[in-house]
Coordinates of C-alpha atoms in Angstrom, one line a residue:
M464 CA -240.8 95.4 101.4
K465 CA -237.1 94.9 100.6
K466 CA -235.5 94.5 97.2
K467 CA -233.3 91.5 96.7
L468 CA -230.0 91.8 94.9
I469 CA -229.8 89.9 91.7
S470 CA -226.6 88.0 90.8
I471 CA -225.8 88.1 87.1
V472 CA -224.7 84.6 86.4
S473 CA -225.3 84.4 82.6
L474 CA -225.4 86.3 79.4
A475 CA -229.2 86.0 79.5
C476 CA -229.1 88.5 82.4
A477 CA -227.4 91.2 80.2
S478 CA -230.7 92.9 79.2
A479 CA -231.6 93.1 82.8
L480 CA -228.3 94.8 83.6
A481 CA -228.8 97.1 80.9
V482 CA -232.1 98.2 82.2
S483 CA -230.8 98.6 85.8
L484 CA -228.2 101.1 84.4
V485 CA -230.7 103.4 83.0
G486 CA -231.0 105.0 86.4
C487 CA -227.2 105.7 86.7
G488 CA -225.0 108.3 85.1
K489 CA -221.3 108.8 85.3
D490 CA -219.2 111.6 86.8
D491 CA -216.0 112.9 85.5
D492 CA -214.0 110.0 87.0
G493 CA -216.3 107.5 85.3
Q494 CA -218.1 106.5 88.6
K495 CA -221.8 105.7 88.5
N496 CA -224.0 108.4 89.8
P497 CA -227.7 107.9 90.5
V498 CA -230.1 109.6 88.0
A499 CA -233.6 110.6 88.9
T500 CA -236.2 108.4 87.3
S501 CA -239.3 108.5 89.5
Y502 CA -241.5 111.0 91.3
V503 CA -243.7 110.0 94.3
S504 CA -246.2 112.2 96.0
L505 CA -247.8 111.5 99.4
D506 CA -250.7 113.7 100.3
I507 CA -251.4 113.1 103.9
N508 CA -251.6 116.7 104.8
P509 CA -248.5 116.8 105.4
S510 CA -247.8 116.8 101.6
I511 CA -244.4 115.2 100.7
E512 CA -242.8 114.4 97.4
L513 CA -239.7 112.0 96.9
I514 CA -237.4 111.6 94.0
L515 CA -236.2 108.0 93.3
D516 CA -233.2 106.7 91.3
G517 CA -233.4 103.7 89.0
E518 CA -233.0 101.3 91.9
D519 CA -236.0 102.8 93.8
N520 CA -233.7 104.4 96.4
V521 CA -234.7 107.9 97.7
M522 CA -232.4 110.5 96.2
S523 CA -234.3 113.5 97.9
V524 CA -237.4 114.3 99.9
R525 CA -239.3 117.6 100.4
G526 CA -242.2 118.8 102.3
T527 CA -244.3 120.8 99.9
N528 CA -246.3 122.6 102.6
E529 CA -245.6 123.7 106.0
D530 CA -246.9 120.5 107.7
G531 CA -244.7 118.4 105.3
Q532 CA -241.6 120.4 106.4
V533 CA -242.5 120.1 110.1
L534 CA -242.9 116.4 109.8
L535 CA -239.5 115.9 108.0
Y536 CA -237.5 118.3 110.0
N537 CA -234.5 116.8 111.7
E538 CA -235.7 113.2 110.7
Q539 CA -233.2 110.6 109.4
G540 CA -233.7 107.3 107.6
I541 CA -235.3 108.5 104.5
I542 CA -232.9 109.9 102.0
G543 CA -230.7 107.0 100.7
E544 CA -233.4 104.3 101.7
D545 CA -235.4 102.0 99.6
V546 CA -238.7 103.8 98.8
D547 CA -240.7 101.3 100.8
D548 CA -238.6 101.9 103.9
A549 CA -238.7 105.7 103.3
V550 CA -242.6 105.5 103.0
E551 CA -242.9 103.3 106.0
K552 CA -240.8 105.9 108.0
I553 CA -243.0 108.8 106.8
T554 CA -246.3 106.9 107.4
K555 CA -245.3 106.1 111.0
L556 CA -244.1 109.6 111.6
A557 CA -247.5 110.9 110.3
V558 CA -249.2 108.6 112.9
D559 CA -246.9 109.4 115.7
M560 CA -247.4 113.2 115.1
G561 CA -251.1 112.9 114.9
Y562 CA -251.4 113.9 111.2
L563 CA -252.7 110.3 110.3
A564 CA -255.5 109.6 112.8
E565 CA -259.2 108.5 113.1
D566 CA -260.3 111.8 111.6
N567 CA -257.7 111.7 108.8
K568 CA -257.3 108.1 107.3
V569 CA -256.9 108.7 103.6
V570 CA -253.6 109.1 102.0
G571 CA -253.4 110.5 98.4
T572 CA -250.6 108.9 96.4
S573 CA -249.2 109.4 92.9
V574 CA -246.2 108.2 90.9
S575 CA -244.6 109.4 87.8
S576 CA -241.8 107.3 86.3
N577 CA -239.7 106.6 83.2
S578 CA -242.4 104.1 82.1
D579 CA -246.1 103.5 82.9
K580 CA -245.2 99.9 84.1
N581 CA -242.6 101.2 86.5
A582 CA -245.0 103.8 87.8
D583 CA -247.8 101.3 88.3
R584 CA -245.5 99.0 90.1
I585 CA -244.1 101.7 92.5
L586 CA -247.5 103.0 93.2
T587 CA -248.9 99.5 94.1
E588 CA -245.9 99.0 96.5
I589 CA -246.1 102.3 98.2
N590 CA -250.0 101.9 98.7
A591 CA -249.4 98.5 100.3
T592 CA -246.6 100.1 102.5
V593 CA -248.7 102.9 103.7
K594 CA -251.5 100.6 104.7
S595 CA -249.4 98.0 106.3
S596 CA -247.3 100.6 108.2
A597 CA -250.3 102.4 109.6
N598 CA -251.9 99.0 110.5
E599 CA -248.9 98.1 112.6
V600 CA -249.7 101.0 114.9
G601 CA -253.4 100.3 115.0
L602 CA -254.7 102.6 112.3
T603 CA -256.6 101.4 109.2
V604 CA -256.0 103.8 106.3
T605 CA -257.0 103.9 102.6
T606 CA -255.2 105.3 99.7
N607 CA -256.4 107.0 96.5
A608 CA -255.0 108.7 93.3
E609 CA -258.0 111.2 92.9
G610 CA -255.9 114.1 94.0
A611 CA -256.6 116.5 96.9
Y612 CA -259.2 119.2 96.4
S613 CA -256.7 121.9 96.2
L614 CA -254.8 120.1 93.4
V615 CA -258.0 119.2 91.5
R616 CA -259.1 122.8 91.7
K617 CA -256.0 123.9 90.1
Y618 CA -256.2 121.1 87.4
E619 CA -259.7 122.0 86.5
E620 CA -259.1 125.8 86.3
F621 CA -256.0 125.2 84.2
K622 CA -258.0 123.0 81.7
A623 CA -260.8 125.5 81.6
K624 CA -258.4 128.3 80.8
Y625 CA -257.4 126.3 77.6
P626 CA -260.6 124.7 76.4
N627 CA -259.4 124.4 72.7
N628 CA -255.9 122.9 73.6
A629 CA -256.2 119.2 73.0
E630 CA -253.1 118.3 74.7
I631 CA -254.0 120.2 77.9
Q632 CA -257.5 118.7 77.8
A633 CA -255.9 115.2 77.6
L634 CA -253.8 115.7 80.8
T635 CA -254.3 113.3 83.6
I636 CA -254.3 114.6 87.3
T637 CA -251.0 112.7 87.8
E638 CA -249.4 114.5 84.7
F639 CA -250.7 117.9 85.9
K640 CA -249.3 117.1 89.5
L641 CA -245.8 116.5 88.1
A642 CA -245.8 119.7 85.9
Y643 CA -247.3 121.8 88.6
S644 CA -244.5 120.6 91.1
A645 CA -241.9 121.4 88.6
S646 CA -243.3 125.0 88.1
E647 CA -243.2 125.6 91.8
S648 CA -239.4 126.3 91.5
G649 CA -240.4 129.7 89.8
E650 CA -238.1 128.7 86.8
I651 CA -240.9 127.5 84.4
T652 CA -244.7 128.1 84.0
V653 CA -247.2 125.3 84.3
E654 CA -248.0 126.0 80.5
A655 CA -244.4 125.3 79.6
A656 CA -244.0 122.4 82.0
V657 CA -246.9 120.4 80.6
K658 CA -245.1 120.3 77.2
L659 CA -242.1 118.6 78.6
D660 CA -241.7 114.9 79.0
Q661 CA -241.8 113.2 82.3
D662 CA -238.1 112.4 82.5
K663 CA -237.3 116.1 82.1
L664 CA -239.9 117.2 84.6
I665 CA -238.6 114.7 87.3
Q666 CA -235.0 116.0 86.6
M667 CA -236.1 119.5 87.2
I668 CA -237.8 118.7 90.5
S669 CA -234.7 116.7 91.6
E670 CA -232.6 119.8 90.8
S671 CA -234.9 122.1 92.8
H672 CA -234.7 119.6 95.7
D673 CA -230.8 119.8 95.5
K674 CA -231.0 123.8 96.0
A675 CA -233.2 123.4 99.1
E676 CA -232.5 122.5 102.7
E677 CA -235.0 120.9 105.0
Y678 CA -235.4 124.3 106.7
T679 CA -236.1 126.0 103.4
T680 CA -239.5 127.6 104.3
T681 CA -241.1 130.2 102.1
A682 CA -239.9 132.8 104.6
F683 CA -236.3 131.5 104.5
A684 CA -236.3 131.2 100.7
K685 CA -237.6 134.8 100.4
A686 CA -235.0 136.1 102.8
R687 CA -232.1 134.2 101.0
E688 CA -233.1 135.4 97.5
T689 CA -233.4 138.9 98.8
A690 CA -229.9 138.8 100.4
Q691 CA -228.5 137.3 97.2
A692 CA -230.1 139.8 94.9
I693 CA -228.8 142.7 97.1
Y694 CA -225.2 141.3 97.1
D695 CA -225.3 140.4 93.2
V696 CA -226.5 144.0 92.4
A697 CA -223.8 145.5 94.8
V698 CA -221.0 143.3 93.4
G699 CA -222.3 144.1 89.8
T700 CA -222.0 147.8 90.6
L701 CA -218.3 147.3 91.5
E702 CA -217.3 144.7 88.9
D703 CA -219.4 144.9 85.9
G704 CA -218.0 148.3 84.6
L705 CA -214.3 147.4 85.0
Y706 CA -214.0 146.2 81.3
A707 CA -215.7 149.3 80.1
K708 CA -213.4 151.4 82.2
H709 CA -210.4 149.6 80.7
Y710 CA -211.5 150.0 77.1
L711 CA -212.6 153.6 77.5
S712 CA -209.5 154.8 79.2
A713 CA -207.3 157.3 77.2
Q714 CA -204.4 154.9 77.4
N715 CA -206.2 151.8 76.0
M716 CA -208.8 153.0 73.6
P717 CA -206.5 153.8 70.8
N718 CA -205.6 150.1 70.7
H719 CA -209.2 149.0 70.4
L720 CA -210.9 151.6 68.3
S721 CA -213.2 149.1 66.7
T722 CA -213.9 147.1 69.7
C723 CA -214.0 149.9 72.5
W724 CA -217.7 149.1 72.9
Y725 CA -217.2 145.5 74.1
G726 CA -216.8 146.5 77.8
S727 CA -219.9 148.9 77.8
A728 CA -222.0 146.2 76.1
Y729 CA -220.9 143.6 78.6
Q730 CA -221.7 146.1 81.5
A731 CA -225.1 146.8 80.2
Y732 CA -226.2 143.1 79.6
K733 CA -224.6 141.9 82.9
S734 CA -226.1 144.7 85.0
L735 CA -229.6 144.1 83.5
S736 CA -229.3 140.4 84.2
R737 CA -228.4 140.9 87.8
G738 CA -231.2 143.5 88.4
L739 CA -233.8 141.6 86.6
N740 CA -233.2 138.3 88.4
G741 CA -233.8 140.0 91.7
T742 CA -236.8 141.7 90.4
A743 CA -238.1 138.4 89.2
D744 CA -237.7 136.8 92.6
A745 CA -239.5 139.7 94.2
I746 CA -242.4 139.5 91.8
K747 CA -242.6 135.7 92.3
Y748 CA -243.6 136.2 95.9
V749 CA -246.0 139.1 95.1
E750 CA -247.7 136.7 92.6
D751 CA -248.3 134.0 95.3
M752 CA -251.9 134.9 96.2
S753 CA -252.1 131.7 98.4
S754 CA -250.2 133.3 101.1
Y755 CA -252.2 136.6 101.4
E756 CA -254.2 137.2 104.4
L757 CA -258.0 137.2 103.7
S758 CA -260.2 140.1 104.8
E759 CA -263.1 139.5 107.2
E760 CA -265.5 139.5 104.3
Q761 CA -263.5 137.1 102.3
T762 CA -263.1 134.8 105.4
Q763 CA -266.8 134.9 105.9
S764 CA -267.5 133.8 102.3
V765 CA -265.2 130.7 102.9
L766 CA -266.8 129.9 106.3
T767 CA -270.3 130.1 104.7
A768 CA -269.2 127.7 101.9
L769 CA -267.9 125.2 104.3
N770 CA -271.0 125.5 106.6
L771 CA -269.0 126.9 109.4
T772 CA -269.7 129.7 111.7
A773 CA -267.5 132.5 112.9
E774 CA -266.6 130.4 116.0
D775 CA -265.1 127.8 113.8
V776 CA -262.6 130.3 112.2
D777 CA -259.6 128.8 113.9
L778 CA -260.1 125.6 111.8
I779 CA -259.1 127.4 108.6
K780 CA -256.1 129.4 110.1
N781 CA -252.5 128.7 109.4
S782 CA -249.8 128.3 112.1
D783 CA -249.5 132.2 112.2
G784 CA -253.2 132.6 113.0
K785 CA -254.0 133.9 109.5
V786 CA -256.7 132.8 107.1
T787 CA -255.2 132.4 103.6
V788 CA -256.2 130.6 100.5
E789 CA -253.4 128.0 101.4
S790 CA -254.8 127.4 105.0
V791 CA -258.4 127.2 103.7
E792 CA -257.3 124.6 101.1
A793 CA -255.4 122.6 103.7
Y794 CA -258.6 122.4 105.8
A795 CA -260.6 121.5 102.8
D796 CA -258.2 118.9 101.5
K797 CA -258.5 117.0 104.8
L798 CA -262.2 117.5 105.2
F799 CA -263.2 116.4 101.7
K800 CA -261.0 113.3 101.3
N801 CA -262.3 112.0 104.7
S802 CA -265.9 112.7 103.9
E803 CA -268.4 110.4 102.4
S804 CA -269.2 111.2 98.7
G805 CA -272.5 112.4 97.8
E806 CA -274.6 115.4 96.6
A807 CA -274.0 117.4 99.7
L808 CA -270.2 117.0 99.4
T809 CA -270.2 117.9 95.7
A810 CA -272.3 121.0 96.5
M811 CA -269.9 122.1 99.3
K812 CA -266.9 121.7 97.0
Q813 CA -268.6 123.8 94.3
E814 CA -269.5 126.6 96.8
L815 CA -266.0 126.6 98.1
T816 CA -264.5 126.7 94.7
T817 CA -266.7 129.7 93.8
A818 CA -265.8 131.5 97.0
L819 CA -262.1 131.0 96.5
R820 CA -262.3 132.1 92.8
D821 CA -264.0 135.4 94.0
V822 CA -261.4 135.8 96.6
E823 CA -258.5 135.3 94.1
G824 CA -260.2 137.7 91.7
Q825 CA -260.0 140.4 94.4
L826 CA -256.4 139.5 95.3
A827 CA -255.4 139.7 91.7
V828 CA -256.1 143.4 91.8
I829 CA -253.7 143.8 94.8
V830 CA -251.1 141.7 93.0
K831 CA -251.4 143.9 89.8
E832 CA -250.7 147.1 91.9
L833 CA -247.8 145.5 93.7
V834 CA -246.2 144.2 90.4
E835 CA -246.6 147.6 88.8
E836 CA -244.2 148.9 91.4
H837 CA -241.6 146.4 90.4
E838 CA -242.3 147.4 86.8
Q839 CA -241.0 150.8 87.6
E840 CA -237.7 149.1 88.8
I841 CA -237.5 147.4 85.4
T842 CA -237.9 150.8 83.7
D843 CA -235.2 152.4 85.7
M844 CA -232.8 149.4 84.9
L845 CA -233.5 149.9 81.2
T846 CA -232.8 153.7 81.5
T847 CA -229.6 152.9 83.3
A848 CA -228.6 150.4 80.6
E849 CA -229.3 152.8 77.8
G850 CA -227.2 155.4 79.6
I851 CA -224.2 152.9 79.6
I852 CA -224.7 152.3 75.8
N853 CA -224.8 156.0 75.1
L854 CA -221.4 156.3 76.6
I855 CA -219.9 154.3 73.9
P856 CA -218.0 156.7 71.4
N857 CA -219.0 156.5 67.8
I858 CA -215.2 156.3 66.8
G859 CA -214.9 154.3 63.7
L860 CA -218.5 153.1 63.7
T861 CA -218.4 149.5 62.6
D862 CA -221.1 147.3 61.3
A863 CA -220.8 145.1 64.5
L864 CA -221.3 148.2 66.7
T865 CA -224.2 149.4 64.6
T866 CA -225.7 145.9 64.8
F867 CA -225.2 145.8 68.5
K868 CA -226.9 149.2 69.2
A869 CA -229.8 148.2 66.9
D870 CA -230.1 144.9 68.7
F871 CA -230.0 146.4 72.1
S872 CA -232.5 149.1 71.2
E873 CA -234.9 146.4 70.0
I874 CA -234.5 144.5 73.2
V875 CA -235.2 147.6 75.3
G876 CA -238.1 148.4 73.2
Q877 CA -239.7 144.9 73.6
M878 CA -239.2 145.1 77.3
K879 CA -240.9 148.4 77.4
T880 CA -243.7 147.2 75.4
A881 CA -244.1 144.1 77.6
I882 CA -244.5 146.4 80.7
S883 CA -246.9 148.9 79.1
G884 CA -249.0 146.1 77.7
G885 CA -250.1 144.7 81.0
T886 CA -248.9 143.2 84.2
I887 CA -245.5 141.4 83.4
T888 CA -244.9 138.1 85.2
S889 CA -241.9 136.8 87.2
Y890 CA -241.4 134.2 84.5
E891 CA -241.3 136.9 81.7
V892 CA -238.7 138.8 83.7
R893 CA -236.6 135.8 84.4
D894 CA -236.6 134.8 80.6
I895 CA -235.4 138.3 79.8
A896 CA -232.8 138.1 82.5
K897 CA -231.6 134.7 81.1
G898 CA -231.3 136.3 77.6
M899 CA -229.2 139.1 79.1
E900 CA -226.9 136.7 80.9
E901 CA -226.3 134.8 77.6
K902 CA -225.5 137.9 75.8
A903 CA -223.1 139.1 78.6
A904 CA -221.4 135.7 78.3
Q905 CA -221.0 136.2 74.6
M906 CA -219.5 139.7 75.0
L907 CA -217.1 138.3 77.6
T908 CA -216.0 135.7 75.3
K909 CA -215.2 138.4 72.8
I910 CA -213.5 140.5 75.3
E911 CA -211.3 137.6 76.4
A912 CA -210.3 137.0 72.8
D913 CA -209.8 140.7 72.2
L914 CA -207.6 141.8 75.2
S915 CA -204.1 140.7 75.5
E916 CA -203.0 138.6 78.4
E917 CA -201.4 141.8 80.0
E918 CA -204.7 143.6 79.6
L919 CA -206.8 140.9 81.1
A920 CA -204.3 140.6 84.0
S921 CA -204.7 144.4 84.5
V922 CA -208.5 144.0 84.8
E923 CA -208.0 141.1 87.3
A924 CA -205.7 143.3 89.3
E925 CA -208.5 146.0 89.5
K926 CA -210.9 143.3 90.7
E927 CA -208.5 142.2 93.4
K928 CA -208.4 145.9 94.7
L929 CA -212.0 145.5 95.4
G930 CA -211.3 142.6 97.8
T931 CA -212.1 144.2 101.0
Q932 CA -215.4 145.8 99.6
L933 CA -216.5 142.4 98.1
A934 CA -215.6 140.6 101.4
T935 CA -217.7 143.0 103.3
L936 CA -220.6 142.6 101.0
K937 CA -220.2 138.8 101.1
A938 CA -220.3 138.9 104.9
T939 CA -223.4 141.0 105.0
M940 CA -225.1 138.6 102.8
D941 CA -224.0 135.5 104.7
N942 CA -225.1 137.1 107.9
A943 CA -228.6 137.9 106.5
I944 CA -228.8 134.2 105.3
N945 CA -227.5 132.8 108.6
K946 CA -230.0 134.8 110.5
A947 CA -232.9 133.6 108.3
E948 CA -231.7 130.0 108.6
T949 CA -231.7 130.3 112.4
T950 CA -235.1 131.8 112.4
A951 CA -236.5 129.0 110.1
K952 CA -235.0 126.2 112.0
A953 CA -236.3 127.6 115.3
R954 CA -239.8 128.0 113.8
L955 CA -239.9 124.4 112.4
N956 CA -238.6 123.0 115.7
E957 CA -241.2 125.1 117.6
L958 CA -244.1 123.8 115.3
K959 CA -242.8 120.3 115.7
N960 CA -242.6 120.5 119.4
Q961 CA -246.0 122.1 119.6
R962 CA -247.4 119.4 117.4
L963 CA -246.2 116.7 119.8
Q964 CA -247.3 118.5 122.9
D965 CA -250.8 118.9 121.6
L966 CA -251.3 115.2 121.0
P967 CA -253.8 113.5 123.3
A968 CA -252.2 111.5 126.2

C-alpha cells in the first residue's frame, strides 16, 4: 500500500504540513532529519521490530531473536522503505524461508506510536499487508495482538511482582512490550522503562538500533563489549593518572597547593567509571538466564509440561543443540499461537509456566554465585580508588578538599553497602559508573580552568608519548572485534543457508 504525496495548494493545508513535520528534526546545518515516531513489532518467530519516522518510513529494523537475525541477514529493501513495503518484504521472506508455513500461520503484531490514532492506523495497515503478502504466495495467515506466550509470561510475572502498583497493573501488553524492548539494551530496567512516555521509549529503541549491526548476535555483542572494556581499562591505566602526576610533581605542586588534589580526584572517578562499566557489561550476560543450558532434569520437566517425550527433545533445542529457556519459549510461542484455544491448551500453558518458573528459580542460584565473583572486582576497584585518594597530600587542607574526601568516602561506603546487602545488578553498577563519569567530567572542567595553557600542553605532550602503546592497544581491540564480526557473519550465513537447504523441494 503506497502513500501518495500531498501537494500543498492552500493555507488550509498548513495544519497538515505542521503535523507532517512532527516526525522531522534538524541537524546543525538546518536540514531536516527523520525522528523516530513509531515502533512496530512482528512476531512470526522470527521476531522483528521496526522503527518508523513521521512519514511511516523504516528508519531501522532489528531481529530480536536468532531467527529474526537469520531472516534479515544480508537482505535489502527494508530500511528507507515505506512500512507497508517493508512488511511485505519481511512477510515474503518468512514464507520463502519456511518460517511462515502451514504449521505456523499466525503473526503477532503490535504498534506503539506518538498517538493512539496513528498506532491504530499503522496496525490496521500492516495486518492487511501481512495477510495480502502471504496470500500472494498461496498462504492464508491471521494476525493477532495478544502477544506471544513468552511475552505474556514476562508481562504477567512483572505485574504479579508489583500487585499494589496501580500504574503497573494498568499496563497493556503493548505498553509492556515497548518498555521491555527498551530495557533489552541493558541501559534501563523494565521498572524504569514503564514510567517513561512512549516517545522516549521509541527514541531509546531507535538509538539502540543505531548502535547495532545486522550481525550483532549475542555472542558478537559480548565479544565486542569485552574487547572494549579491556581496551578502556588499559587506556585508563596509562592516561587517567597523567593529571595527578602533573599536579603532584615537585615542580608543579607549589603552584597548586590548594588544588593539587584535582588530578587524583579525576583519576579515581575516571578509573572507577571505566572499570565499573566493564563489570556491568559482564554482569548483564551473567544475569541473562534465558541462554543458560538446562540440565537433564530441568529439560525433562519442560518436556513433561509440553506433553513431549525424550525422543522429542530436538524440538526444544536451539541452533547450537542446547535446551535453554529461550529455545523452549521459541517452541512454545509457535505451538501455542497455532493451537486451538481451550482448556487443554490453557492447562499446558500453566504447566509450562510452572516448570519454567522452577527452572529460573534454580538458575537464579547460579547467577547469584557468578555475580558475587564480579562483586569482588568492584571491591578491588574501590580499594584501588581509595588508595589513589590517600595519595593526596593534606597540604593546605581546604574546605573543598575536605568536602571532596567526605563525598568520595560516602560514595565508596554506599557501594560497599550495596554489595554486602545482596546481589548487585548490572543496572545498579551502570548507574554508579554513570555517576562516576559525571564527577570525572566535573573534575576535568576544574582542571582545565585551573591549569595554564602551557601546563595543559605539557599533559597533552605526555599523552602523545603514549602513542605507540595506545595504538597497540587499539589494534588489539580492533582485531578482537573484527574476529568476532567474522565469526558472527559466518554463523548467520551458515544458519541462513541451512534453513534454505532444509526446505521441502
